[in-house]
Short mmCIF file of C-alpha atoms in Angstrom, two decimals:
data_model
loop_
_atom_site.label_atom_id
_atom_site.label_comp_id
_atom_site.label_asym_id
_atom_site.label_seq_id
_atom_site.Cartn_x
_atom_site.Cartn_y
_atom_site.Cartn_z
CA THR C 1 190.57 150.71 80.66
CA THR C 2 186.79 150.63 80.51
CA THR C 3 184.49 151.09 83.50
CA THR C 4 182.70 147.85 84.28
CA LEU C 5 179.12 147.70 85.52
CA ILE C 6 180.01 145.66 88.55
CA SER C 7 182.42 147.28 90.99
CA ILE C 8 185.33 145.40 92.54
CA GLU C 9 183.44 145.17 95.82
CA ARG C 10 180.78 143.04 94.09
CA THR C 11 183.25 140.44 92.82
CA ARG C 12 182.30 137.95 95.53
CA THR C 13 178.64 138.32 94.63
CA MET C 14 179.42 137.74 90.96
CA ASN C 15 181.39 134.62 91.84
CA ARG C 16 178.29 133.26 93.59
CA VAL C 17 176.01 134.00 90.65
CA LEU C 18 178.18 133.39 87.61
CA PRO C 19 178.77 129.65 88.22
CA GLN C 20 175.06 129.19 87.57
CA LEU C 21 175.44 130.81 84.15
CA PRO C 22 176.79 129.18 80.97
CA ARG C 23 180.52 128.50 81.33
CA LYS C 24 181.34 130.17 78.03
CA PHE C 25 179.81 133.41 79.27
CA SER C 26 181.47 133.39 82.69
CA ARG C 27 184.93 132.94 81.20
CA ARG C 28 184.67 135.95 78.95
CA PHE C 29 182.79 138.48 81.10
CA PHE C 30 185.82 140.07 82.77
CA PRO C 31 188.71 139.89 80.26
CA ASN C 32 191.46 142.47 80.67
CA HIS C 33 190.68 144.11 77.37
CA LEU C 34 187.11 144.31 76.11
CA SER C 35 187.48 145.56 72.54
CA SER C 36 185.00 142.92 71.43
CA LEU C 37 182.80 140.19 72.81
CA SER C 38 180.06 137.90 71.60
CA LEU C 39 176.66 139.45 72.09
CA TYR C 40 174.74 136.27 71.50
CA TYR C 41 176.46 133.28 73.08
CA HIS C 42 175.66 129.85 71.73
CA ASN C 43 173.69 127.51 73.97
CA PRO C 44 172.78 124.32 72.12
CA ASN C 45 170.09 123.52 74.68
CA ASP C 46 167.79 126.46 73.93
CA SER C 47 167.71 128.04 70.50
CA ARG C 48 165.18 130.67 71.59
CA PHE C 49 167.96 132.60 73.33
CA LEU C 50 170.12 132.65 70.22
CA SER C 51 170.67 134.97 67.33
CA THR C 52 173.19 134.30 64.64
CA SER C 53 176.64 134.37 66.14
CA SER C 54 178.13 137.82 65.72
CA THR C 55 180.78 139.87 67.40
CA TYR C 56 180.36 143.38 68.71
CA ASP C 57 183.32 145.65 68.10
CA SER C 58 182.97 149.36 68.81
CA THR C 59 185.58 150.10 66.14
CA ASP C 60 183.88 148.16 63.34
CA SER C 61 180.99 149.82 61.54
CA THR C 62 181.72 148.78 57.98
CA ASP C 63 178.36 147.14 57.36
CA SER C 64 174.75 147.62 58.40
CA THR C 65 174.80 144.73 60.88
CA SER C 66 177.75 146.17 62.78
CA TYR C 67 176.12 149.57 62.70
CA LEU C 68 172.92 148.22 64.27
CA HIS C 69 174.88 146.38 66.95
CA SER C 70 176.64 149.60 67.89
CA HIS C 71 173.30 151.42 67.82
CA PHE C 72 171.78 148.92 70.25
CA ASN C 73 175.02 148.64 72.29
CA PRO C 74 176.82 151.98 71.90
CA THR C 75 179.68 151.14 74.29
CA THR C 76 181.48 148.06 75.52
CA GLU C 77 179.77 148.51 78.90
CA HIS C 78 176.36 148.33 77.22
CA ALA C 79 177.39 145.17 75.39
CA GLN C 80 178.61 143.63 78.65
CA LEU C 81 175.34 144.53 80.31
CA ARG C 82 173.30 142.91 77.54
CA THR C 83 175.35 139.73 77.75
CA LEU C 84 174.94 139.64 81.51
CA LEU C 85 171.18 140.16 81.36
CA ARG C 86 170.67 137.68 78.55
CA SER C 87 172.48 135.00 80.52
CA PHE C 88 170.71 135.88 83.77
CA THR C 89 167.35 135.83 82.00
CA GLN C 90 167.95 132.39 80.54
CA SER C 91 169.26 130.78 83.71
CA GLN C 92 167.22 132.56 86.40
CA ILE C 93 164.16 134.33 84.98
CA GLU C 94 162.94 131.92 82.31
CA PRO C 95 162.54 128.84 84.57
CA GLN C 96 160.24 130.62 87.03
CA ALA C 97 158.13 132.73 84.67
CA HIS C 98 155.27 130.32 84.05
CA TYR C 99 154.83 129.43 87.73
CA HIS C 100 154.60 132.99 89.01
CA ASN C 101 152.33 134.04 86.16
CA ARG C 102 149.95 131.20 86.96
CA ASN C 103 149.99 131.93 90.70
CA GLU C 104 149.92 135.73 90.46
CA SER C 105 152.96 135.93 92.74
CA PHE C 106 156.10 138.04 92.80
CA ASN C 107 159.48 136.33 93.06
CA ARG C 108 161.27 138.34 95.73
CA ASP C 109 164.26 136.01 95.84
CA LEU C 110 164.83 136.64 92.14
CA PHE C 111 164.68 140.38 92.77
CA THR C 112 167.33 139.99 95.47
CA SER C 113 169.60 138.15 93.05
CA LEU C 114 169.16 140.98 90.56
CA ALA C 115 170.11 143.49 93.25
CA GLU C 116 173.30 141.55 93.98
CA LEU C 117 174.36 142.19 90.39
CA GLY C 118 173.90 145.95 90.78
CA ILE C 119 170.93 146.03 88.40
CA THR C 120 168.33 147.44 90.82
CA THR C 121 170.43 150.60 91.27
CA LEU C 122 171.39 150.81 87.60
CA THR C 123 171.08 154.60 87.18
CA VAL C 124 172.26 155.54 90.68
CA PRO C 125 175.63 157.37 90.52
CA MET C 126 178.63 155.33 91.59
CA GLU C 127 179.33 157.76 94.43
CA ASN C 128 175.93 156.77 95.83
CA ASN C 129 176.74 153.05 95.63
CA GLY C 130 175.05 152.57 92.27
CA SER C 131 176.12 151.33 88.84
CA GLY C 132 176.15 154.80 87.27
CA MET C 133 174.61 153.85 83.94
CA ASP C 134 172.27 155.63 81.54
CA ALA C 135 168.95 155.46 79.70
CA THR C 136 170.36 153.05 77.10
CA ALA C 137 171.36 150.66 79.89
CA ALA C 138 167.84 150.87 81.29
CA ALA C 139 166.41 150.02 77.87
CA ILE C 140 168.73 147.02 77.55
CA VAL C 141 167.73 145.61 80.93
CA HIS C 142 164.00 146.00 80.28
CA GLU C 143 164.26 144.48 76.80
CA GLU C 144 166.24 141.45 77.93
CA MET C 145 164.13 140.59 80.99
CA SER C 146 160.86 141.02 79.09
CA TYR C 147 161.95 138.33 76.67
CA SER C 148 161.04 135.83 79.39
CA ASP C 149 158.92 137.53 82.07
CA PRO C 150 157.44 140.98 81.38
CA GLY C 151 155.48 140.82 84.65
CA PHE C 152 158.61 140.49 86.77
CA CYS C 153 160.22 143.19 84.65
CA LEU C 154 157.29 145.53 85.35
CA SER C 155 157.92 145.21 89.08
CA TYR C 156 161.59 145.88 88.42
CA LEU C 157 160.61 148.99 86.45
CA ALA C 158 158.44 150.28 89.29
CA HIS C 159 161.39 149.95 91.66
CA SER C 160 164.32 151.00 89.46
CA ILE C 161 162.65 153.73 87.39
CA LEU C 162 159.60 154.97 89.27
CA PHE C 163 161.26 154.98 92.69
CA VAL C 164 165.05 154.76 92.38
CA ASN C 165 165.69 156.89 89.29
CA ASN C 166 163.02 159.38 90.36
CA LEU C 167 164.72 159.85 93.73
CA VAL C 168 168.18 160.02 92.16
CA VAL C 169 167.14 162.86 89.85
CA ASN C 170 164.71 164.76 92.06
CA GLY C 171 165.86 163.98 95.61
CA ASN C 172 168.53 165.68 97.72
CA ASP C 173 171.88 164.39 98.97
CA GLU C 174 170.47 163.24 102.31
CA GLN C 175 167.69 161.24 100.64
CA ARG C 176 170.09 159.62 98.18
CA LYS C 177 172.45 158.73 101.03
CA LYS C 178 169.66 157.19 103.09
CA TRP C 179 168.15 155.04 100.35
CA PHE C 180 171.19 154.10 98.24
CA VAL C 181 174.16 154.18 100.61
CA GLU C 182 172.83 153.35 104.07
CA LYS C 183 170.20 150.87 102.86
CA GLU C 184 171.46 147.79 101.04
CA ALA C 185 170.05 147.20 97.57
CA GLY C 186 167.60 144.31 97.49
CA THR C 187 166.46 144.75 101.09
CA TYR C 188 163.52 146.89 100.00
CA ILE C 189 161.30 147.17 96.93
CA GLY C 190 160.07 150.60 95.87
CA GLY C 191 157.17 151.93 93.86
CA MET C 192 155.35 155.12 92.94
CA GLY C 193 151.82 156.38 93.60
CA MET C 194 150.28 158.61 90.95
CA SER C 195 147.00 157.15 89.63
CA GLU C 196 143.83 157.19 91.74
CA PRO C 197 140.45 155.48 91.52
CA ASN C 198 139.09 158.54 89.68
CA ALA C 199 142.25 160.08 88.23
CA GLY C 200 144.29 158.27 85.58
CA THR C 201 145.17 160.15 82.42
CA ASP C 202 143.90 163.33 84.10
CA VAL C 203 146.63 162.99 86.69
CA LEU C 204 146.52 166.65 87.72
CA GLY C 205 142.93 166.01 88.75
CA MET C 206 144.13 163.86 91.67
CA SER C 207 142.33 164.29 94.99
CA THR C 208 144.99 162.97 97.40
CA LYS C 209 146.16 165.93 99.48
CA ALA C 210 149.05 166.79 101.76
CA VAL C 211 148.65 169.74 104.13
CA VAL C 212 151.17 171.27 106.50
CA SER C 213 150.88 169.67 109.94
CA ASP C 214 149.68 171.67 112.94
CA ASP C 215 153.19 171.83 114.38
CA GLY C 216 154.59 173.07 111.06
CA ARG C 217 157.26 170.37 111.03
CA GLY C 218 155.82 168.16 108.34
CA PHE C 219 152.80 167.23 106.25
CA VAL C 220 149.67 165.15 106.70
CA LEU C 221 148.82 162.96 103.70
CA HIS C 222 145.25 161.82 103.03
CA GLY C 223 143.80 159.97 100.04
CA ARG C 224 144.04 156.82 97.91
CA LYS C 225 146.24 155.57 95.10
CA MET C 226 145.16 152.87 92.66
CA TRP C 227 146.88 150.39 90.31
CA ILE C 228 150.15 150.64 92.23
CA THR C 229 152.82 148.18 91.08
CA ASN C 230 154.61 146.68 94.10
CA GLY C 231 151.81 148.12 96.23
CA THR C 232 151.98 144.86 98.16
CA ILE C 233 154.43 142.00 98.01
CA ASP C 234 152.87 139.56 100.47
CA GLY C 235 149.22 140.36 99.71
CA GLU C 236 148.56 141.38 103.32
CA THR C 237 150.59 144.54 103.95
CA THR C 238 151.80 147.50 101.91
CA GLY C 239 154.99 147.39 99.92
CA ASP C 240 158.20 148.77 101.37
CA VAL C 241 158.43 152.39 100.18
CA PHE C 242 156.79 154.69 97.64
CA LEU C 243 157.10 158.09 96.05
CA VAL C 244 153.60 159.52 96.31
CA TYR C 245 152.21 162.56 94.49
CA ALA C 246 149.66 164.75 96.28
CA LYS C 247 147.97 168.13 95.95
CA THR C 248 149.57 170.72 98.24
CA GLY C 249 147.79 173.89 97.09
CA PRO C 250 144.66 175.27 95.42
CA ASN C 251 146.02 175.43 91.87
CA ARG C 252 145.82 172.50 89.45
CA LYS C 253 149.60 172.16 89.23
CA ASP C 254 150.22 172.55 92.97
CA ILE C 255 151.50 169.01 93.33
CA SER C 256 154.32 167.75 95.53
CA GLN C 257 156.09 164.42 95.87
CA PHE C 258 156.74 162.57 99.14
CA ILE C 259 158.55 159.48 100.36
CA VAL C 260 156.13 157.21 102.22
CA GLU C 261 157.58 154.19 104.04
CA LYS C 262 155.83 151.04 105.14
CA ASN C 263 154.45 150.95 108.71
CA ARG C 264 153.73 154.67 108.97
CA GLU C 265 150.57 155.13 111.01
CA GLY C 266 147.55 155.47 108.76
CA PHE C 267 149.29 153.97 105.70
CA VAL C 268 147.54 150.69 104.87
CA LEU C 269 146.82 148.28 102.06
CA GLY C 270 143.41 148.90 100.55
CA GLN C 271 143.29 145.77 98.39
CA GLN C 272 145.48 143.65 96.20
CA ILE C 273 144.22 143.69 92.63
CA LYS C 274 143.80 140.07 91.54
CA ASP C 275 142.73 138.31 88.36
CA LYS C 276 144.50 140.69 85.98
CA LEU C 277 144.58 139.95 82.25
CA GLY C 278 148.38 140.09 82.14
CA MET C 279 151.53 141.05 84.05
CA ARG C 280 150.38 138.54 86.65
CA SER C 281 153.83 137.98 88.17
CA SER C 282 153.80 141.63 89.21
CA THR C 283 151.69 142.58 92.23
CA THR C 284 149.24 145.47 91.96
CA ALA C 285 147.36 147.18 94.78
CA GLU C 286 145.30 150.07 96.08
CA LEU C 287 147.04 152.08 98.81
CA VAL C 288 145.22 154.09 101.47
CA PHE C 289 146.64 157.11 103.31
CA ASP C 290 144.53 158.01 106.34
CA HIS C 291 146.05 161.23 107.70
CA VAL C 292 149.62 159.91 107.44
CA TYR C 293 152.18 162.17 109.09
CA LEU C 294 155.31 162.80 107.03
CA PRO C 295 158.31 164.79 108.29
CA LYS C 296 159.63 167.59 106.09
CA GLU C 297 162.64 165.48 105.10
CA ASN C 298 160.22 163.18 103.22
CA LEU C 299 159.38 165.95 100.75
CA VAL C 300 161.14 165.31 97.42
CA GLY C 301 162.01 168.52 95.60
CA GLU C 302 160.21 171.75 96.32
CA VAL C 303 156.62 172.22 97.45
CA HIS C 304 154.23 172.59 94.49
CA HIS C 305 156.95 171.48 92.03
CA GLY C 306 156.10 167.78 91.89
CA ALA C 307 154.72 168.04 88.35
CA LEU C 308 158.25 168.68 87.07
CA CYS C 309 159.49 165.55 88.89
CA MET C 310 156.62 163.67 87.29
CA MET C 311 157.36 164.84 83.75
CA ARG C 312 161.08 164.09 84.02
CA ASN C 313 160.48 160.55 85.13
CA LEU C 314 157.62 159.83 82.73
CA GLU C 315 160.07 160.12 79.82
CA ILE C 316 162.42 157.35 80.94
CA GLU C 317 159.44 155.30 82.16
CA ARG C 318 157.93 155.35 78.68
CA VAL C 319 161.22 154.47 77.02
CA ALA C 320 161.61 151.54 79.44
CA LEU C 321 158.07 150.35 78.73
CA ALA C 322 158.77 150.57 75.00
CA ALA C 323 161.92 148.49 75.55
CA MET C 324 159.76 145.89 77.30
CA ALA C 325 157.66 145.74 74.14
CA ILE C 326 160.80 145.03 72.13
CA GLY C 327 161.65 142.08 74.37
CA ILE C 328 158.13 140.69 74.03
CA ALA C 329 158.20 141.01 70.24
CA ARG C 330 161.62 139.39 69.92
CA ARG C 331 160.52 136.37 71.94
CA CYS C 332 157.34 135.98 69.88
CA ILE C 333 159.30 136.11 66.64
CA ASP C 334 161.75 133.49 67.92
CA GLU C 335 158.85 131.26 68.94
CA MET C 336 157.23 131.66 65.52
CA VAL C 337 160.42 130.86 63.62
CA THR C 338 161.12 127.80 65.76
CA TYR C 339 157.56 126.50 65.48
CA SER C 340 157.44 127.09 61.71
CA GLN C 341 160.45 124.80 61.27
CA GLN C 342 159.06 122.05 63.50
CA ARG C 343 155.44 121.94 62.31
CA THR C 344 154.61 120.37 58.97
CA ALA C 345 151.44 120.60 56.94
CA PHE C 346 150.66 119.15 53.51
CA GLY C 347 154.10 117.56 53.48
CA LYS C 348 156.08 120.77 54.13
CA GLU C 349 157.42 122.73 57.06
CA ILE C 350 154.94 125.56 57.43
CA HIS C 351 157.54 128.33 56.93
CA ASN C 352 157.26 127.45 53.23
CA PHE C 353 153.71 128.84 53.08
CA GLY C 354 153.09 132.45 52.16
CA GLN C 355 150.65 133.14 55.01
CA ILE C 356 153.24 132.09 57.59
CA GLN C 357 156.00 134.00 55.81
CA LYS C 358 153.88 137.15 55.85
CA ALA C 359 153.18 136.90 59.58
CA ILE C 360 156.79 136.30 60.56
CA THR C 361 158.55 138.66 58.18
CA GLU C 362 156.21 141.59 58.79
CA SER C 363 156.63 141.00 62.52
CA TYR C 364 160.40 141.12 62.17
CA ALA C 365 160.33 144.33 60.12
CA GLU C 366 158.04 146.02 62.65
CA TYR C 367 160.18 144.77 65.53
CA MET C 368 163.35 146.16 63.99
CA ALA C 369 161.68 149.50 63.31
CA GLY C 370 160.54 149.66 66.92
CA LYS C 371 163.89 148.59 68.32
CA THR C 372 165.74 151.16 66.25
CA TYR C 373 163.34 153.89 67.45
CA VAL C 374 163.72 152.82 71.09
CA TYR C 375 167.51 152.95 71.08
CA ALA C 376 167.61 156.15 69.03
CA ILE C 377 165.66 157.87 71.81
CA ALA C 378 167.39 156.08 74.70
CA ASN C 379 170.87 156.85 73.37
CA GLY C 380 170.15 160.57 73.43
CA LEU C 381 168.05 160.78 76.59
CA ASP C 382 169.50 162.75 79.51
CA LEU C 383 167.95 161.34 82.67
CA THR C 384 168.21 164.71 84.43
CA SER C 385 166.40 166.67 81.72
CA SER C 386 162.83 167.11 80.54
CA GLY C 387 161.35 168.23 77.24
CA ASN C 388 161.75 164.92 75.38
CA GLY C 389 158.07 164.09 75.59
CA LEU C 390 157.25 163.90 71.88
CA ASP C 391 159.41 160.87 71.19
CA ALA C 392 159.08 159.34 74.65
CA ASP C 393 155.35 159.24 73.90
CA GLY C 394 155.93 158.25 70.29
CA VAL C 395 158.23 155.32 70.93
CA LYS C 396 155.88 153.80 73.49
CA LEU C 397 152.85 154.41 71.27
CA TYR C 398 154.48 152.53 68.40
CA ALA C 399 156.25 149.78 70.32
CA ALA C 400 153.30 148.80 72.53
CA LYS C 401 150.95 148.22 69.61
CA MET C 402 153.72 146.52 67.65
CA ALA C 403 154.37 144.02 70.45
CA LYS C 404 150.68 143.22 70.84
CA ASP C 405 150.31 142.73 67.07
CA VAL C 406 153.38 140.49 66.89
CA ALA C 407 152.14 138.40 69.82
CA ASP C 408 148.74 138.11 68.14
CA ARG C 409 150.38 136.87 64.94
CA ALA C 410 152.41 134.37 66.97
CA ILE C 411 149.23 132.89 68.41
CA GLN C 412 147.75 132.68 64.92
CA VAL C 413 150.84 131.02 63.43
CA MET C 414 150.91 128.43 66.22
CA GLY C 415 147.15 127.83 66.17
CA GLY C 416 145.86 125.80 69.11
CA TYR C 417 149.36 125.51 70.55
CA GLY C 418 149.68 129.28 70.63
CA TYR C 419 146.45 129.53 72.59
CA VAL C 420 147.72 127.57 75.61
CA GLY C 421 150.19 128.59 78.31
CA GLU C 422 152.84 125.98 77.60
CA TYR C 423 153.90 127.78 74.43
CA ASN C 424 154.37 131.22 76.08
CA VAL C 425 152.98 133.49 73.38
CA GLU C 426 149.47 133.72 74.86
CA ARG C 427 151.04 135.04 78.09
CA LEU C 428 153.12 137.54 76.15
CA TRP C 429 150.01 138.68 74.26
CA ARG C 430 148.24 139.31 77.57
CA ASP C 431 151.27 141.09 78.99
CA ALA C 432 151.66 143.28 75.90
CA LYS C 433 148.17 144.76 76.29
CA LEU C 434 149.17 146.51 79.52
CA LEU C 435 151.74 148.54 77.59
CA GLU C 436 148.90 150.33 75.78
CA ILE C 437 147.45 151.41 79.13
CA GLY C 438 150.11 151.67 81.86
CA GLY C 439 152.55 154.58 81.89
CA GLY C 440 150.15 156.53 79.69
CA THR C 441 147.30 155.26 77.52
CA ASN C 442 147.55 155.33 73.74
CA GLU C 443 145.00 158.13 73.80
CA SER C 444 147.13 160.23 76.16
CA HIS C 445 150.10 159.77 73.83
CA HIS C 446 147.96 160.97 70.91
CA LYS C 447 146.97 164.08 72.87
CA ASN C 448 150.49 164.87 74.05
CA MET C 449 152.11 164.29 70.68
CA MET C 450 149.58 166.39 68.80
CA ARG C 451 150.12 169.26 71.24
CA ASP C 452 153.89 169.04 70.76
CA LEU C 453 153.68 168.76 66.98
CA VAL C 454 151.49 171.86 66.76
CA ARG C 455 154.00 173.75 68.89
CA MET C 456 156.88 172.60 66.68
CA GLY C 457 155.38 174.01 63.49
CA ASP C 458 157.63 173.23 60.48
CA VAL C 459 160.52 171.80 62.50
CA LEU C 460 160.00 168.34 61.00
CA ALA C 461 160.16 169.58 57.39
#
């Protein structure tokens, strides 16, 4: 018997959500034996959510297609998860994407629905009331949601990876109990504070400090954090809770990590960052810490050891961001293929012309190369380890540029239609650009990878 993503206790929640999903999907999600299931269900109303009908079977790897399916979905649980997310994305995420992008607003109700499915605590162990899944599962979720709304997915990433997974791996039993057992998923939205107005790539050059309080029972946090996803939800107050990095000693690496909750005295919203190029359905803010008192139990890990927490979590963050790029690219390719069959020029459907063929087929090849790289790294990534930086950097470096290039080609293929919001690809092009900046700039990946390659010597030979 396989372990399902959704525990028995969540059955009632699933019964509320699944009736909104395609009937064919809801009938097959919880069969008694899951040796195979359709990965790409057929919905005649929206071809963009379709691939050719194929069946995933973990025992069948006799051809390259089956091999790739098992590479992207290594277990039945991963295949179930992908089916769930693809259906949820079509029925719940897709219809609201354009509105929230246009209005620069975050859909909290949608986030709550995602929490009810167990997705917001995806990598939390089952004993801590989570779904107990792995890096591959995280990649699947980020890929599928980014097919429709990368901005919403970015807010999900800030919560599920930057806060939740970080606290799972680096926190203690009491902290995990408080945030994942005692607090109900979906009732709060988390984030992480690392970047500052004058410290981005040079993160160890941060100026935010935490000093031991006069009574010796805690710390006093003072400084600012910038570009914080989920920094505000309502545009007037701070977000709910954050993991914040701060200097705690004189040395460059003397950094510690703290839990900072909303409504602590001195913790205020500096400003909401408006008029962003992309990811507009994700809120971004500056956070201000004016001598904020934090009890010792808010320290995550050991004093001065926050850099290790940071490095561990950066690896899965970069894999998740790369998976977002895969979702963006897949949607753009689907849009190009559909448009090329509908639009005629000089008496032919435009997919008959070499220029269009070049744009679409090169996009597909690059997408498949990126997707294979993403899942190769995700499938082997231990969320509790560090030292996987070379390929965590590498996969994001490749996938981010690939997604932007594919989106650019999609605009070109669709001409004037691609340039307007109704046809989606201009939004995806704007969203894709953030992936070359957030979670590490391309230039930081170059620096990190070159350092690691020099250290490796002839290992690659």
